[in-house]
Amino acid sequence: MFFYGTLCHVPLLARVLDRAETDLVLTPARLADHAVRWVEGESFPAIHPAPGAVAEGLCLEDVGPEARARLDYYEGGYGYALAAVTVETAAGPRAAQVYLPRGPAPQTGAAWNLAEWQAHWGEIATLAADEVMLGYPGRDPAVNARRYRMILARAAARIRAREPAPATLRRPTRPGDIQELARSQPYANFFAVEEYDFRHRRFDGAWSPAVNRAAFFSADAATVLPYDPARDAVLLIEQFRVGPYGRGDSECWSIEAIAGLIDPGETPETTVRREAVEEAGITLGTLHRVYGYYPSPGAKTEFIYSFVAEADLPEGSGGLGGLAAEDEDIRAHVVPLARAMDLIETGEIGNAPLILSLLWLARNRERLRPSP
């Protein structure tokens, strides 16, 4: 089989095949009269006929039925099918099969560059392959294609989670402290649920019994509370939320900080600056890191990065906003900080990231305000 794009990244190919990298027999190869280009707005390429061009890639030898089935599954949601081709190798022409689009080719842009992709996307895409292949063989591959950006976002979250964190009071996590016995993904759509059977070291040094736990997967998120130091005012947003609705809350419109999921390839800082424009139409100044935290670590993998941002909030700021493409209906309010603190006390603000950000701002307000 001839690979021309992301599957030329050997760690990714090994994850898809569930084999060790050292077990893969790969040969450099070239497919004439074809070009590989980035798909517009995506993190992967597409191949298309192009007289005189050459597609560089790799040939995988000894593709058995199980390997073929796993590859078909991984590629299956994108409308690709195998086609017979002849490729050139150092040993001469070879018959091979390659995944080609069955329908109209997607819109493409610049020439594909494997090294560039590996530097920015290689590790994220390799981790994403783990989640994609959790659905093999029972889940429809089209589901993976539909939710691939969320899969990438969760993979990026796993990479951020590896950053060293302090453990001065809590027990430090050491290699081998957790033994995973089984992992499955019984539900996957925009969000996902994973189940684990595992055991872990107890505080007394013994092993726990095998336990089963489930975790709700979204992606990491970032929030920002815009603050105008000159006016001592903050910008709050209001929108309908399905969480209160599902709980049966008497009030289903929520007062919050500007927030959004961190897209794959973004930093939390980039996310909040983008969301401030989308949700409230404002440009943020200096960002101040508030906290990073798990809102519900017993059940959710989500990690939130919260910021307070200096911003100019003149009279008339606020109004309606949100992305129509995401069915957002958002109203922004600019209120004095004192009013926002009162709304915490009355319970009208019941959103944890906003409460944390307001409490942080109340504590740090004087150093952010201009000198009299």
Short mmCIF file of C-alpha atoms in Angstrom, two decimals:
data_model
loop_
_atom_site.label_atom_id
_atom_site.label_comp_id
_atom_site.label_asym_id
_atom_site.label_seq_id
_atom_site.Cartn_x
_atom_site.Cartn_y
_atom_site.Cartn_z
CA MET A 1 0.00 0.00 0.00
CA PHE A 2 1.25 3.48 -0.89
CA PHE A 3 0.85 6.34 1.62
CA TYR A 4 1.34 9.96 0.63
CA GLY A 5 0.20 12.11 3.57
CA THR A 6 -0.21 11.85 7.32
CA LEU A 7 0.22 8.06 7.32
CA CYS A 8 3.83 8.66 6.25
CA HIS A 9 4.30 9.68 9.89
CA VAL A 10 5.41 6.30 11.23
CA PRO A 11 4.15 6.75 14.85
CA LEU A 12 0.68 7.54 13.49
CA LEU A 13 0.70 4.58 11.13
CA ALA A 14 1.78 2.30 13.97
CA ARG A 15 -1.14 3.50 16.15
CA VAL A 16 -3.63 2.84 13.37
CA LEU A 17 -2.26 -0.66 12.78
CA ASP A 18 -1.77 -1.38 16.51
CA ARG A 19 1.77 -2.52 15.78
CA ALA A 20 5.23 -1.51 16.93
CA GLU A 21 7.00 1.00 14.70
CA THR A 22 9.95 -1.38 14.38
CA ASP A 23 7.67 -4.05 12.90
CA LEU A 24 6.67 -1.92 9.92
CA VAL A 25 8.51 -2.60 6.65
CA LEU A 26 8.40 0.71 4.76
CA THR A 27 9.96 1.66 1.43
CA PRO A 28 10.27 5.19 -0.02
CA ALA A 29 8.18 5.47 -3.20
CA ARG A 30 6.87 8.03 -5.70
CA LEU A 31 3.54 8.20 -7.53
CA ALA A 32 3.82 10.00 -10.87
CA ASP A 33 1.26 12.48 -12.20
CA HIS A 34 -0.23 13.18 -8.78
CA ALA A 35 0.16 16.12 -6.39
CA VAL A 36 -0.40 16.30 -2.62
CA ARG A 37 -1.69 19.58 -1.22
CA TRP A 38 -3.07 20.88 2.06
CA VAL A 39 -6.85 20.81 2.34
CA GLU A 40 -8.05 24.36 2.94
CA GLY A 41 -8.75 24.98 6.62
CA GLU A 42 -7.73 21.47 7.71
CA SER A 43 -4.74 19.75 9.26
CA PHE A 44 -4.34 17.09 6.56
CA PRO A 45 -3.68 16.87 2.80
CA ALA A 46 -5.46 15.52 -0.25
CA ILE A 47 -4.08 13.93 -3.40
CA HIS A 48 -5.27 14.71 -6.92
CA PRO A 49 -4.18 13.98 -10.50
CA ALA A 50 -1.61 16.49 -11.78
CA PRO A 51 0.27 15.66 -14.99
CA GLY A 52 4.00 16.04 -14.50
CA ALA A 53 3.83 16.23 -10.69
CA VAL A 54 5.16 13.56 -8.34
CA ALA A 55 3.70 12.51 -4.98
CA GLU A 56 6.35 11.41 -2.50
CA GLY A 57 5.44 8.72 0.00
CA LEU A 58 6.03 5.32 1.52
CA CYS A 59 5.03 1.79 0.61
CA LEU A 60 3.99 -0.57 3.38
CA GLU A 61 4.88 -4.19 2.68
CA ASP A 62 3.01 -7.28 3.85
CA VAL A 63 -0.43 -5.76 4.39
CA GLY A 64 -2.55 -8.56 5.82
CA PRO A 65 -6.36 -8.64 6.19
CA GLU A 66 -6.36 -7.14 9.70
CA ALA A 67 -4.04 -4.29 8.70
CA ARG A 68 -6.15 -3.64 5.61
CA ALA A 69 -9.34 -3.56 7.71
CA ARG A 70 -7.83 -1.11 10.21
CA LEU A 71 -6.61 1.18 7.45
CA ASP A 72 -9.97 1.03 5.68
CA TYR A 73 -11.62 2.02 8.95
CA TYR A 74 -9.24 4.93 9.60
CA GLU A 75 -9.66 6.33 6.09
CA GLY A 76 -13.28 5.29 5.64
CA GLY A 77 -15.08 8.36 6.93
CA TYR A 78 -13.57 10.72 4.39
CA GLY A 79 -14.91 9.23 1.17
CA TYR A 80 -11.67 7.56 0.14
CA ALA A 81 -11.35 4.15 -1.51
CA LEU A 82 -8.40 2.02 -2.62
CA ALA A 83 -7.22 2.24 -6.20
CA ALA A 84 -4.53 0.25 -8.02
CA VAL A 85 -1.46 2.27 -9.08
CA THR A 86 2.16 1.74 -10.07
CA VAL A 87 4.77 3.51 -7.95
CA GLU A 88 8.49 3.97 -8.45
CA THR A 89 10.90 2.67 -5.83
CA ALA A 90 14.68 2.32 -5.70
CA ALA A 91 14.19 -1.27 -6.85
CA GLY A 92 12.02 -0.24 -9.81
CA PRO A 93 8.27 -0.06 -10.50
CA ARG A 94 5.93 -1.70 -7.99
CA ALA A 95 2.22 -2.43 -8.07
CA ALA A 96 0.49 -0.84 -5.10
CA GLN A 97 -2.83 0.38 -3.78
CA VAL A 98 -3.53 3.94 -2.66
CA TYR A 99 -6.47 5.72 -1.02
CA LEU A 100 -7.98 8.18 -3.51
CA PRO A 101 -11.12 10.36 -3.23
CA ARG A 102 -14.24 8.68 -4.58
CA GLY A 103 -16.07 11.94 -5.23
CA PRO A 104 -15.06 15.55 -5.93
CA ALA A 105 -11.69 16.39 -4.41
CA PRO A 106 -11.76 18.88 -1.52
CA GLN A 107 -10.53 22.44 -1.99
CA THR A 108 -6.74 22.45 -1.64
CA GLY A 109 -4.07 25.09 -1.20
CA ALA A 110 -0.30 25.00 -0.78
CA ALA A 111 1.88 22.00 -1.53
CA TRP A 112 1.94 19.45 1.29
CA ASN A 113 5.09 19.37 3.43
CA LEU A 114 5.45 16.38 5.75
CA ALA A 115 8.10 17.97 7.97
CA GLU A 116 5.97 21.09 8.45
CA TRP A 117 2.96 18.96 9.34
CA GLN A 118 4.98 16.82 11.75
CA ALA A 119 6.28 19.88 13.60
CA HIS A 120 2.81 21.31 14.18
CA TRP A 121 0.37 18.39 14.00
CA GLY A 122 2.30 15.12 14.20
CA GLU A 123 2.00 14.46 17.93
CA ILE A 124 -1.60 15.72 18.11
CA ALA A 125 -2.71 13.58 15.15
CA THR A 126 -0.96 10.52 16.53
CA LEU A 127 -2.80 10.84 19.85
CA ALA A 128 -6.04 11.52 17.96
CA ALA A 129 -5.59 8.19 16.15
CA ASP A 130 -5.90 6.45 19.52
CA GLU A 131 -9.42 7.85 19.95
CA VAL A 132 -10.40 7.20 16.33
CA MET A 133 -9.38 3.56 16.61
CA LEU A 134 -11.29 3.07 19.86
CA GLY A 135 -14.35 2.85 17.60
CA TYR A 136 -12.90 0.04 15.49
CA PRO A 137 -14.59 -2.01 14.17
CA GLY A 138 -18.13 -1.29 15.35
CA ARG A 139 -18.53 2.49 14.99
CA ASP A 140 -19.39 4.02 11.63
CA PRO A 141 -16.19 5.67 10.32
CA ALA A 142 -18.26 8.67 9.19
CA VAL A 143 -18.76 9.51 12.88
CA ASN A 144 -14.99 9.89 13.28
CA ALA A 145 -14.78 12.22 10.30
CA ARG A 146 -17.65 14.37 11.56
CA ARG A 147 -16.10 14.83 15.00
CA TYR A 148 -12.43 14.87 14.01
CA ARG A 149 -11.77 18.47 15.08
CA MET A 150 -13.04 17.67 18.58
CA ILE A 151 -10.86 14.56 18.60
CA LEU A 152 -7.88 16.74 17.70
CA ALA A 153 -8.83 19.23 20.42
CA ARG A 154 -8.88 16.47 23.03
CA ALA A 155 -5.52 15.18 21.79
CA ALA A 156 -4.07 18.67 22.16
CA ALA A 157 -5.47 18.76 25.71
CA ARG A 158 -3.63 15.53 26.52
CA ILE A 159 -0.39 17.15 25.37
CA ARG A 160 -0.97 20.24 27.54
CA ALA A 161 -1.78 17.94 30.47
CA ARG A 162 1.76 16.53 30.37
CA GLU A 163 3.22 19.83 31.53
CA PRO A 164 4.85 19.40 34.98
CA ALA A 165 2.63 20.49 37.87
CA PRO A 166 3.45 21.04 41.55
CA ALA A 167 2.95 18.24 44.06
CA THR A 168 3.96 19.65 47.45
CA LEU A 169 0.86 18.60 49.41
CA ARG A 170 -0.70 16.01 47.14
CA ARG A 171 0.79 12.61 46.32
CA PRO A 172 3.05 12.86 43.25
CA THR A 173 2.10 10.57 40.38
CA ARG A 174 4.97 8.25 39.52
CA PRO A 175 5.47 5.88 36.57
CA GLY A 176 3.62 2.63 37.22
CA ASP A 177 1.25 4.08 39.84
CA ILE A 178 -1.77 3.37 37.63
CA GLN A 179 -2.31 0.14 35.74
CA GLU A 180 -4.94 0.39 32.99
CA LEU A 181 -6.63 -2.97 32.41
CA ALA A 182 -9.22 -1.96 29.78
CA ARG A 183 -10.39 1.13 27.95
CA SER A 184 -13.51 1.67 25.84
CA GLN A 185 -15.57 4.53 24.42
CA PRO A 186 -19.27 3.60 24.66
CA TYR A 187 -20.47 7.03 23.50
CA ALA A 188 -18.94 9.44 20.98
CA ASN A 189 -20.45 12.43 19.23
CA PHE A 190 -19.46 16.06 19.74
CA PHE A 191 -18.57 14.98 23.28
CA ALA A 192 -17.52 11.49 24.32
CA VAL A 193 -17.59 9.14 27.29
CA GLU A 194 -14.74 6.75 28.03
CA GLU A 195 -14.74 3.86 30.50
CA TYR A 196 -11.67 2.45 32.22
CA ASP A 197 -10.88 -0.60 34.28
CA PHE A 198 -7.76 0.12 36.32
CA ARG A 199 -6.08 -0.11 39.67
CA HIS A 200 -3.82 2.40 41.38
CA ARG A 201 -1.42 2.72 44.27
CA ARG A 202 -3.09 3.47 47.59
CA PHE A 203 -1.72 5.89 50.16
CA ASP A 204 -0.46 2.94 52.21
CA GLY A 205 1.55 1.67 49.21
CA ALA A 206 -0.69 -1.31 48.43
CA TRP A 207 -2.64 -1.74 45.19
CA SER A 208 -6.30 -0.82 45.04
CA PRO A 209 -8.73 -3.44 43.75
CA ALA A 210 -9.64 -3.20 40.07
CA VAL A 211 -12.25 -0.46 39.65
CA ASN A 212 -14.42 0.74 36.78
CA ARG A 213 -14.78 4.46 36.20
CA ALA A 214 -16.19 6.65 33.41
CA ALA A 215 -15.07 10.10 32.29
CA PHE A 216 -16.94 12.67 30.22
CA PHE A 217 -14.70 14.10 27.48
CA SER A 218 -15.12 17.54 25.98
CA ALA A 219 -11.97 19.55 25.35
CA ASP A 220 -9.99 22.11 27.32
CA ALA A 221 -11.63 25.53 27.52
CA ALA A 222 -10.55 29.10 28.23
CA THR A 223 -12.49 31.98 29.77
CA VAL A 224 -11.81 35.70 30.00
CA LEU A 225 -13.36 38.50 32.02
CA PRO A 226 -12.78 41.88 30.30
CA TYR A 227 -12.09 44.65 32.83
CA ASP A 228 -11.86 48.40 32.22
CA PRO A 229 -9.58 49.73 35.01
CA ALA A 230 -10.49 53.36 34.26
CA ARG A 231 -14.24 52.75 34.66
CA ASP A 232 -13.89 49.91 37.20
CA ALA A 233 -16.34 47.96 35.04
CA VAL A 234 -16.50 44.44 33.66
CA LEU A 235 -18.13 42.89 30.62
CA LEU A 236 -20.40 39.91 31.28
CA ILE A 237 -22.20 37.81 28.70
CA GLU A 238 -25.59 36.14 28.90
CA GLN A 239 -26.85 33.16 26.93
CA PHE A 240 -29.19 30.18 27.13
CA ARG A 241 -27.47 27.07 28.51
CA VAL A 242 -28.62 23.47 28.12
CA GLY A 243 -27.11 22.43 31.48
CA PRO A 244 -29.59 24.41 33.60
CA TYR A 245 -32.36 23.41 31.21
CA GLY A 246 -31.53 19.73 31.54
CA ARG A 247 -31.37 20.03 35.33
CA GLY A 248 -34.78 21.68 35.39
CA ASP A 249 -33.50 25.02 36.66
CA SER A 250 -36.05 27.80 37.02
CA GLU A 251 -33.66 30.11 35.11
CA CYS A 252 -32.00 28.80 31.93
CA TRP A 253 -30.18 31.97 30.83
CA SER A 254 -26.72 32.15 32.40
CA ILE A 255 -24.43 35.11 33.23
CA GLU A 256 -20.87 34.13 32.35
CA ALA A 257 -17.40 35.19 31.32
CA ILE A 258 -16.49 35.03 27.63
CA ALA A 259 -15.51 31.41 26.98
CA GLY A 260 -14.74 28.86 24.31
CA LEU A 261 -13.20 25.49 23.61
CA ILE A 262 -9.52 25.62 22.73
CA ASP A 263 -9.26 24.67 19.07
CA PRO A 264 -6.49 22.26 18.02
CA GLY A 265 -3.35 24.26 17.32
CA GLU A 266 -4.46 27.18 19.54
CA THR A 267 -3.11 28.40 22.87
CA PRO A 268 -5.54 29.40 25.64
CA GLU A 269 -4.51 33.01 25.09
CA THR A 270 -5.33 32.83 21.39
CA THR A 271 -8.70 31.29 22.21
CA VAL A 272 -9.86 34.05 24.54
CA ARG A 273 -8.78 36.80 22.15
CA ARG A 274 -10.72 35.10 19.33
CA GLU A 275 -13.79 34.50 21.49
CA ALA A 276 -13.85 38.12 22.71
CA VAL A 277 -14.26 39.28 19.13
CA GLU A 278 -16.85 36.60 18.29
CA GLU A 279 -18.99 36.94 21.41
CA ALA A 280 -18.69 40.63 22.31
CA GLY A 281 -16.98 42.39 19.40
CA ILE A 282 -14.11 43.70 21.57
CA THR A 283 -10.33 43.58 21.36
CA LEU A 284 -8.51 42.59 24.53
CA GLY A 285 -5.42 44.24 25.94
CA THR A 286 -3.08 42.74 28.54
CA LEU A 287 -4.10 39.28 29.76
CA HIS A 288 -3.71 38.30 33.42
CA ARG A 289 -3.72 34.58 34.22
CA VAL A 290 -6.25 33.78 36.93
CA TYR A 291 -6.26 30.02 37.54
CA GLY A 292 -6.18 26.71 35.71
CA TYR A 293 -8.50 24.07 37.14
CA TYR A 294 -10.70 21.00 36.70
CA PRO A 295 -14.34 22.04 37.35
CA SER A 296 -15.40 18.48 38.22
CA PRO A 297 -12.44 16.06 38.29
CA GLY A 298 -14.52 13.14 39.54
CA ALA A 299 -16.39 12.96 36.24
CA LYS A 300 -14.97 15.33 33.60
CA THR A 301 -11.63 15.60 31.83
CA GLU A 302 -12.21 19.28 30.98
CA PHE A 303 -9.52 21.71 32.18
CA ILE A 304 -10.25 25.44 32.17
CA TYR A 305 -7.78 28.29 31.77
CA SER A 306 -9.22 31.55 33.12
CA PHE A 307 -8.01 35.09 32.49
CA VAL A 308 -8.86 38.67 33.34
CA ALA A 309 -8.10 41.04 30.45
CA GLU A 310 -7.67 44.77 30.45
CA ALA A 311 -10.03 46.29 27.89
CA ASP A 312 -11.61 49.58 26.90
CA LEU A 313 -15.34 49.35 27.70
CA PRO A 314 -16.84 52.73 26.80
CA GLU A 315 -20.46 53.75 27.21
CA GLY A 316 -22.58 51.75 24.82
CA SER A 317 -20.37 48.64 24.97
CA GLY A 318 -22.24 45.39 25.04
CA GLY A 319 -25.22 44.41 22.95
CA LEU A 320 -25.89 41.29 20.93
CA GLY A 321 -23.26 38.95 19.49
CA GLY A 322 -22.22 35.36 18.84
CA LEU A 323 -21.56 33.29 15.75
CA ALA A 324 -24.67 32.52 13.72
CA ALA A 325 -22.90 29.49 12.26
CA GLU A 326 -22.78 28.00 15.78
CA ASP A 327 -26.35 29.08 16.64
CA GLU A 328 -25.02 31.45 19.32
CA ASP A 329 -27.36 34.08 20.71
CA ILE A 330 -25.34 36.18 23.16
CA ARG A 331 -26.04 39.43 24.99
CA ALA A 332 -23.16 41.38 26.55
CA HIS A 333 -23.55 43.60 29.64
CA VAL A 334 -21.06 46.17 30.91
CA VAL A 335 -21.61 46.69 34.65
CA PRO A 336 -19.60 48.15 37.54
CA LEU A 337 -17.44 45.59 39.32
CA ALA A 338 -19.40 46.24 42.53
CA ARG A 339 -22.64 45.24 40.76
CA ALA A 340 -21.05 42.01 39.50
CA MET A 341 -19.92 41.15 43.04
CA ASP A 342 -23.47 41.74 44.29
CA LEU A 343 -24.77 39.32 41.63
CA ILE A 344 -22.55 36.61 43.12
CA GLU A 345 -24.08 37.19 46.54
CA THR A 346 -27.66 37.07 45.25
CA GLY A 347 -26.98 33.90 43.28
CA GLU A 348 -27.78 35.44 39.90
CA ILE A 349 -24.21 34.63 38.89
CA GLY A 350 -23.88 30.88 39.39
CA ASN A 351 -21.14 30.15 36.86
CA ALA A 352 -17.94 28.86 38.48
CA PRO A 353 -15.33 30.30 36.06
CA LEU A 354 -16.93 33.74 36.31
CA ILE A 355 -17.13 33.57 40.11
CA LEU A 356 -13.45 32.61 40.33
CA SER A 357 -12.45 35.38 37.93
CA LEU A 358 -14.45 38.02 39.78
CA LEU A 359 -13.00 36.98 43.14
CA TRP A 360 -9.50 37.13 41.65
CA LEU A 361 -10.24 40.59 40.22
CA ALA A 362 -11.60 41.85 43.54
CA ARG A 363 -8.36 40.73 45.19
CA ASN A 364 -6.09 42.24 42.48
CA ARG A 365 -8.19 45.24 41.44
CA GLU A 366 -6.07 47.95 43.02
CA ARG A 367 -2.87 46.99 41.24
CA LEU A 368 -4.69 47.04 37.87
CA ARG A 369 -6.32 50.45 38.35
CA PRO A 370 -4.55 53.66 37.30
CA SER A 371 -2.90 55.70 40.06
CA PRO A 372 -5.04 58.62 41.28
#
